Short mmCIF file of C-alpha atoms in Angstrom, two decimals:
data_model
loop_
_atom_site.label_atom_id
_atom_site.label_comp_id
_atom_site.label_asym_id
_atom_site.label_seq_id
_atom_site.Cartn_x
_atom_site.Cartn_y
_atom_site.Cartn_z
CA MET A 5 -18.28 14.26 -2.87
CA ASN A 6 -18.39 10.65 -4.12
CA VAL A 7 -15.25 8.81 -4.41
CA ASN A 8 -15.04 6.02 -7.02
CA VAL A 9 -13.26 3.29 -5.09
CA ASP A 10 -13.35 0.95 -7.95
CA LYS A 11 -11.53 3.34 -10.16
CA VAL A 12 -8.72 3.81 -7.67
CA ILE A 13 -8.40 0.06 -6.98
CA ASN A 14 -8.56 -0.82 -10.81
CA ILE A 15 -6.33 1.84 -12.22
CA ALA A 16 -3.69 2.57 -9.64
CA PRO A 17 -1.66 -0.81 -10.08
CA GLY A 18 -1.10 -0.12 -13.79
CA ILE A 19 0.12 3.49 -13.12
CA ILE A 20 2.35 2.12 -10.29
CA ASN A 21 3.90 -0.57 -12.62
CA ASP A 22 4.63 2.04 -15.28
CA LEU A 23 6.21 4.27 -12.61
CA TRP A 24 8.32 1.35 -11.22
CA LEU A 25 9.67 0.44 -14.67
CA LYS A 26 10.48 3.98 -15.64
CA SER A 27 12.39 4.59 -12.46
CA LYS A 28 14.33 1.53 -12.64
CA GLU A 29 15.19 1.14 -16.24
CA LEU A 30 15.64 4.70 -17.66
CA ASN A 31 18.79 6.78 -17.40
CA HIS A 32 18.35 9.74 -15.33
CA THR A 33 18.54 12.30 -18.14
CA LYS A 34 16.42 15.36 -18.02
CA GLU A 35 13.96 13.80 -20.71
CA ASN A 36 13.60 10.73 -18.63
CA ILE A 37 13.20 12.34 -15.41
CA GLU A 38 10.28 14.54 -16.95
CA LYS A 39 8.62 11.23 -18.04
CA ILE A 40 8.85 9.83 -14.45
CA MET A 41 7.45 13.16 -12.97
CA LYS A 42 4.66 12.82 -15.68
CA THR A 43 3.68 9.37 -14.52
CA LYS A 44 3.85 10.53 -10.83
CA SER A 45 1.54 13.39 -11.67
CA LYS A 46 -1.03 10.79 -13.08
CA LEU A 47 -1.03 8.82 -9.91
CA LYS A 48 -1.36 12.09 -7.90
CA ASN A 49 -4.40 13.08 -10.03
CA LEU A 50 -6.00 9.86 -9.42
CA PHE A 51 -5.88 10.04 -5.64
CA ARG A 52 -6.86 13.87 -5.78
CA SER A 53 -10.44 13.10 -5.28
CA VAL A 54 -9.67 10.75 -2.50
CA THR A 55 -7.11 12.94 -0.56
CA SER A 56 -8.63 16.38 -0.97
CA GLU A 57 -10.83 15.62 2.17
CA ALA A 58 -9.65 13.50 4.86
CA SER A 59 -12.91 12.18 5.71
CA GLU A 60 -13.44 10.88 2.11
CA THR A 61 -9.94 9.32 2.14
CA LEU A 62 -10.93 7.50 5.40
CA ASN A 63 -14.08 6.34 3.77
CA VAL A 64 -12.07 4.74 0.81
CA ILE A 65 -9.60 2.96 3.19
CA LYS A 66 -12.58 1.76 5.35
CA LYS A 67 -14.36 0.46 2.17
CA ILE A 68 -11.30 -1.56 1.25
CA SER A 69 -10.93 -2.84 4.85
CA GLU A 70 -14.57 -3.84 4.71
CA ILE A 71 -13.96 -5.93 1.71
CA ALA A 72 -11.02 -7.53 3.33
CA ARG A 73 -12.91 -8.51 6.42
CA LYS A 74 -15.80 -9.82 4.52
CA HIS A 75 -13.72 -12.27 2.42
CA PHE A 76 -11.16 -13.09 5.18
CA PRO A 77 -13.16 -13.37 8.47
CA ASN A 78 -10.17 -15.08 10.23
CA VAL A 79 -7.60 -12.50 9.03
CA PHE A 80 -6.79 -9.62 11.24
CA CYS A 81 -7.65 -6.38 9.69
CA SER A 82 -7.88 -3.35 12.20
CA GLU A 83 -10.58 -0.80 12.04
CA ALA A 84 -9.31 2.36 10.14
CA THR A 85 -9.14 5.45 12.28
CA ASN A 86 -7.92 9.03 11.42
CA ASN A 87 -4.90 8.55 13.63
CA SER A 88 -3.83 5.10 12.49
CA LEU A 89 -4.04 6.26 8.85
CA ALA A 90 -2.30 9.66 9.17
CA ASP A 91 1.15 8.48 7.83
CA ASP A 92 -0.22 6.08 5.13
CA LEU A 93 -2.65 8.53 3.77
CA GLU A 94 0.22 11.07 3.30
CA SER A 95 1.25 8.80 0.49
CA PRO A 96 -1.22 6.20 -0.80
CA LEU A 97 1.73 4.36 -2.55
CA ASN A 98 2.65 3.12 1.05
CA VAL A 99 -0.68 1.09 0.88
CA LEU A 100 -0.80 -0.02 -2.76
CA ILE A 101 2.92 -0.81 -3.65
CA PRO A 102 3.73 -3.45 -1.14
CA ALA A 103 0.55 -5.42 -1.66
CA TYR A 104 0.49 -5.16 -5.57
CA GLU A 105 4.19 -5.98 -6.06
CA THR A 106 4.32 -8.93 -3.63
CA MET A 107 1.13 -10.63 -4.62
CA TRP A 108 1.78 -10.95 -8.48
CA ARG A 109 5.38 -12.34 -7.93
CA VAL A 110 4.23 -15.09 -5.33
CA VAL A 111 1.48 -16.20 -7.38
CA LEU A 112 3.28 -16.29 -10.58
CA TYR A 113 6.55 -17.97 -9.43
CA SER A 114 4.37 -20.62 -7.53
CA ILE A 115 2.35 -21.59 -10.65
CA LEU A 116 5.70 -21.70 -12.60
CA GLU A 117 7.27 -23.95 -10.06
CA ILE A 118 4.21 -26.37 -9.96
CA LYS A 119 3.01 -26.48 -13.42
CA VAL A 120 5.81 -25.28 -15.64
CA ARG A 121 9.08 -26.65 -14.40
CA PRO A 122 8.15 -30.38 -14.73
CA SER A 123 7.38 -29.89 -18.45
CA LEU A 124 10.69 -28.07 -19.03
CA LYS A 125 12.88 -30.62 -17.62
CA LYS A 126 12.50 -34.16 -19.06
CA ASP A 127 14.14 -35.96 -16.07
CA TYR A 128 12.23 -33.81 -13.74
CA ASP A 129 11.74 -35.64 -10.41
CA ASN A 130 10.90 -33.73 -7.25
CA LYS A 131 9.67 -35.95 -4.61
CA GLU A 132 8.60 -32.99 -2.79
CA LEU A 133 5.69 -32.12 -5.18
CA ASN A 134 2.96 -34.83 -4.71
CA PHE A 135 0.51 -33.36 -7.30
CA LYS A 136 -2.43 -35.43 -5.88
CA GLU A 137 -1.62 -33.97 -2.43
CA ILE A 138 -1.69 -30.44 -4.00
CA ASP A 139 -4.83 -31.02 -5.74
CA ASP A 140 -6.44 -32.38 -2.63
CA ALA A 141 -5.20 -29.35 -0.61
CA VAL A 142 -6.57 -26.94 -3.22
CA LYS A 143 -9.98 -28.38 -3.12
CA THR A 144 -9.99 -28.47 0.64
CA PHE A 145 -8.97 -24.95 0.77
CA LEU A 146 -11.34 -23.49 -1.87
CA LYS A 147 -14.23 -24.88 0.21
CA LYS A 148 -13.35 -22.75 3.19
CA PRO A 149 -10.66 -20.25 1.99
CA ASN A 150 -9.30 -18.71 5.22
CA HIS A 151 -6.10 -18.67 7.08
CA SER A 152 -7.08 -21.40 9.58
CA THR A 153 -7.93 -23.98 6.66
CA LEU A 154 -4.51 -22.95 4.91
CA LYS A 155 -2.39 -23.67 8.03
CA ASN A 156 -4.30 -26.80 9.37
CA ASP A 157 -5.86 -28.48 6.55
CA SER A 158 -3.93 -27.41 3.44
CA SER A 159 -0.48 -27.18 4.78
CA ILE A 160 1.24 -28.27 1.57
CA LEU A 161 -0.21 -25.14 0.05
CA TRP A 162 1.06 -22.91 2.74
CA CYS A 163 4.49 -24.52 2.31
CA ILE A 164 4.41 -23.74 -1.32
CA ILE A 165 3.86 -20.17 -0.73
CA GLN A 166 6.59 -19.91 1.88
CA GLU A 167 8.98 -21.76 -0.41
CA THR A 168 8.13 -19.53 -3.36
CA LEU A 169 8.79 -16.47 -1.16
CA ARG A 170 12.19 -17.92 -0.08
CA LEU A 171 13.28 -18.52 -3.65
CA TYR A 172 11.86 -15.39 -5.25
CA PRO A 173 11.58 -12.65 -2.57
CA PRO A 174 9.52 -9.87 -3.84
CA THR A 175 11.95 -7.47 -2.24
CA ARG A 176 15.33 -8.67 -3.16
CA HIS A 177 17.19 -6.06 -1.18
CA ILE A 178 16.35 -4.15 1.86
CA HIS A 179 17.75 -0.74 2.61
CA ARG A 180 18.10 0.85 5.90
CA VAL A 181 19.89 4.12 7.30
CA ASP A 182 21.68 3.70 10.58
CA GLU A 183 22.07 6.34 13.30
CA LYS A 184 25.24 7.77 11.54
CA ASN A 185 23.31 8.21 8.28
CA ASN A 186 25.10 5.21 6.69
CA THR A 187 23.05 3.15 4.11
CA VAL A 188 22.87 -0.72 4.94
CA THR A 189 21.75 -3.11 2.39
CA ILE A 190 20.52 -6.62 3.10
CA ASP A 191 20.68 -8.91 0.26
CA VAL A 192 17.48 -10.97 0.87
CA GLU A 193 17.73 -13.15 -2.20
CA LYS A 194 21.30 -14.19 -1.36
CA ILE A 195 20.48 -15.02 2.09
CA HIS A 196 17.34 -17.12 0.96
CA ARG A 197 19.52 -18.98 -1.41
CA ASP A 198 22.66 -19.58 0.85
CA PRO A 199 23.53 -23.28 1.38
CA GLU A 200 24.71 -22.36 4.83
CA ASN A 201 21.20 -21.39 5.72
CA TRP A 202 19.24 -23.91 3.73
CA GLY A 203 21.58 -26.82 2.86
CA GLU A 204 23.03 -28.03 -0.43
CA ASP A 205 19.46 -28.11 -1.99
CA ALA A 206 19.05 -24.35 -1.44
CA ASN A 207 18.41 -23.75 -5.15
CA PHE A 208 15.79 -26.33 -5.50
CA PHE A 209 12.11 -25.66 -4.93
CA LYS A 210 11.34 -27.93 -1.77
CA PRO A 211 8.18 -26.66 -0.08
CA LYS A 212 8.24 -29.43 2.66
CA ARG A 213 11.34 -27.78 4.23
CA PHE A 214 8.74 -25.50 5.84
CA PHE A 215 6.91 -28.39 7.47
CA ASN A 216 9.06 -28.51 10.50
CA LYS A 217 9.79 -24.91 11.46
CA MET A 218 10.50 -21.56 10.03
CA ASN A 219 14.14 -20.84 9.46
CA LYS A 220 15.56 -17.57 11.08
CA ALA A 221 17.18 -16.77 7.68
CA TYR A 222 13.74 -16.42 6.21
CA ILE A 223 12.87 -12.68 5.70
CA PRO A 224 10.81 -12.05 2.67
CA PHE A 225 8.63 -9.55 4.50
CA SER A 226 11.51 -7.95 6.50
CA TYR A 227 11.94 -8.24 10.30
CA GLY A 228 11.28 -6.74 13.50
CA LYS A 229 9.33 -3.39 13.89
CA LEU A 230 9.37 -2.77 10.10
CA LYS A 231 8.02 -6.38 9.19
CA CYS A 232 5.13 -6.14 6.72
CA VAL A 233 1.83 -6.04 8.60
CA ALA A 234 0.27 -8.61 6.14
CA ALA A 235 3.04 -11.23 6.50
CA ASP A 236 1.48 -13.58 8.97
CA LYS A 237 -2.10 -13.93 7.73
CA PHE A 238 -3.49 -11.64 5.03
CA ALA A 239 -0.80 -12.03 2.38
CA PRO A 240 -0.37 -15.77 2.56
CA THR A 241 -4.23 -16.34 2.58
CA LEU A 242 -4.77 -14.08 -0.37
CA ALA A 243 -1.87 -15.66 -2.30
CA ALA A 244 -3.50 -19.13 -1.56
CA ILE A 245 -6.87 -18.05 -2.82
CA LEU A 246 -5.30 -16.89 -6.19
CA ILE A 247 -2.92 -19.82 -6.54
CA SER A 248 -5.73 -22.29 -5.73
CA ALA A 249 -8.11 -20.78 -8.20
CA ILE A 250 -5.65 -21.04 -10.94
CA LEU A 251 -4.73 -24.53 -10.15
CA ASP A 252 -8.32 -25.69 -9.80
CA ARG A 253 -9.16 -24.34 -13.36
CA VAL A 254 -6.09 -24.55 -15.37
CA ASP A 255 -4.96 -28.01 -16.73
CA ASP A 256 -1.68 -27.01 -18.71
CA ILE A 257 0.55 -23.95 -19.05
CA ILE A 258 2.76 -23.64 -21.98
CA LEU A 259 5.37 -20.90 -22.29
CA GLY A 260 6.33 -19.47 -25.60
CA GLN A 261 10.09 -20.04 -26.72
CA LYS A 262 11.35 -16.53 -25.97
CA THR A 263 9.59 -16.61 -22.41
CA LYS A 264 11.38 -20.00 -21.75
CA GLU A 265 14.61 -18.45 -22.78
CA SER A 266 14.41 -15.37 -20.58
CA LEU A 267 13.04 -17.35 -17.41
CA PHE A 268 14.59 -20.79 -17.53
CA GLN A 269 18.35 -20.28 -16.72
CA LYS A 270 19.47 -23.98 -16.11
CA ALA A 271 17.74 -27.20 -14.91
CA ASN A 272 19.01 -26.88 -11.33
CA LEU A 273 18.66 -23.08 -10.90
CA PRO A 274 15.56 -20.96 -9.99
CA PHE A 275 13.82 -19.11 -12.59
CA GLU A 276 15.10 -15.54 -13.28
CA ASN A 277 13.80 -13.22 -10.54
CA ASN A 278 13.66 -9.79 -12.23
CA ARG A 279 11.18 -7.75 -14.30
CA ARG A 280 13.06 -7.85 -17.56
CA ALA A 281 12.25 -11.61 -17.71
CA PHE A 282 8.59 -10.67 -18.31
CA ASP A 283 8.99 -8.13 -20.92
CA LYS A 284 7.65 -10.63 -23.69
CA PHE A 285 5.86 -12.89 -21.45
CA GLU A 286 3.92 -15.46 -23.90
CA VAL A 287 1.79 -18.14 -22.28
CA THR A 288 -0.96 -20.41 -23.28
CA LEU A 289 -3.38 -21.82 -20.82
CA THR A 290 -5.43 -24.97 -21.33
CA ARG A 291 -8.65 -25.05 -19.07
CA LYS A 292 -9.61 -28.19 -17.23
CA SER A 293 -12.45 -30.02 -18.74
#
């Protein structure tokens, strides 16, 4: 049986996004539950050709792993085995949702803070953002886009990614169930913006706060045994590649008026960090000459 890996990779994110929106924004009436189940069914059908045979499923994951190792030679990516994938393959969403949801957010908000906020605030003066320094870091990183370059030779780019994840954590709340079956909720966004943890400038985008050391109150990828496996190398490196590619090619970014209103709360506050802010996202990009 031949598995179309490209089809899985290209189509799945759109279905996942549709499923996420339906589950978050619809009232749980019988009609709306049926809509959610219909979308879930589409996702299951997409993976049916993959999961009907364990060996073929493993081949798909191995193919994705090979792509990762090829483009990120310095990023740890373990060899796929039947045992290591047993739990993940039971639900392909375990693999796709975390990567897809995290990546688009960190890339978008990084670009908004670097390219858009200065144009929205006339008296903008962020001494943290030296645009020549950022431009040089981008050029250096793109010559050899791997984790080592990111940490050692393009450190401002690394700090931008960390600061974006601090202000705009992809997972705003973490839910856990304790031994007594009580649900415990951790408000990641509140922790990341708490002045007691980050100082009076907690609401400001200041990447260089990460030059010295990582704050223990920084948990965008959770913590401990359940920490995201891509947190240390793969996710930051991939985000850096996407952000650098955009900054290297785009000269100006202009938001539509409705988009400005939905995203830009106040001059000294972070952008809105929820999906509804992107319902009518209008943007014009000007390519560098």
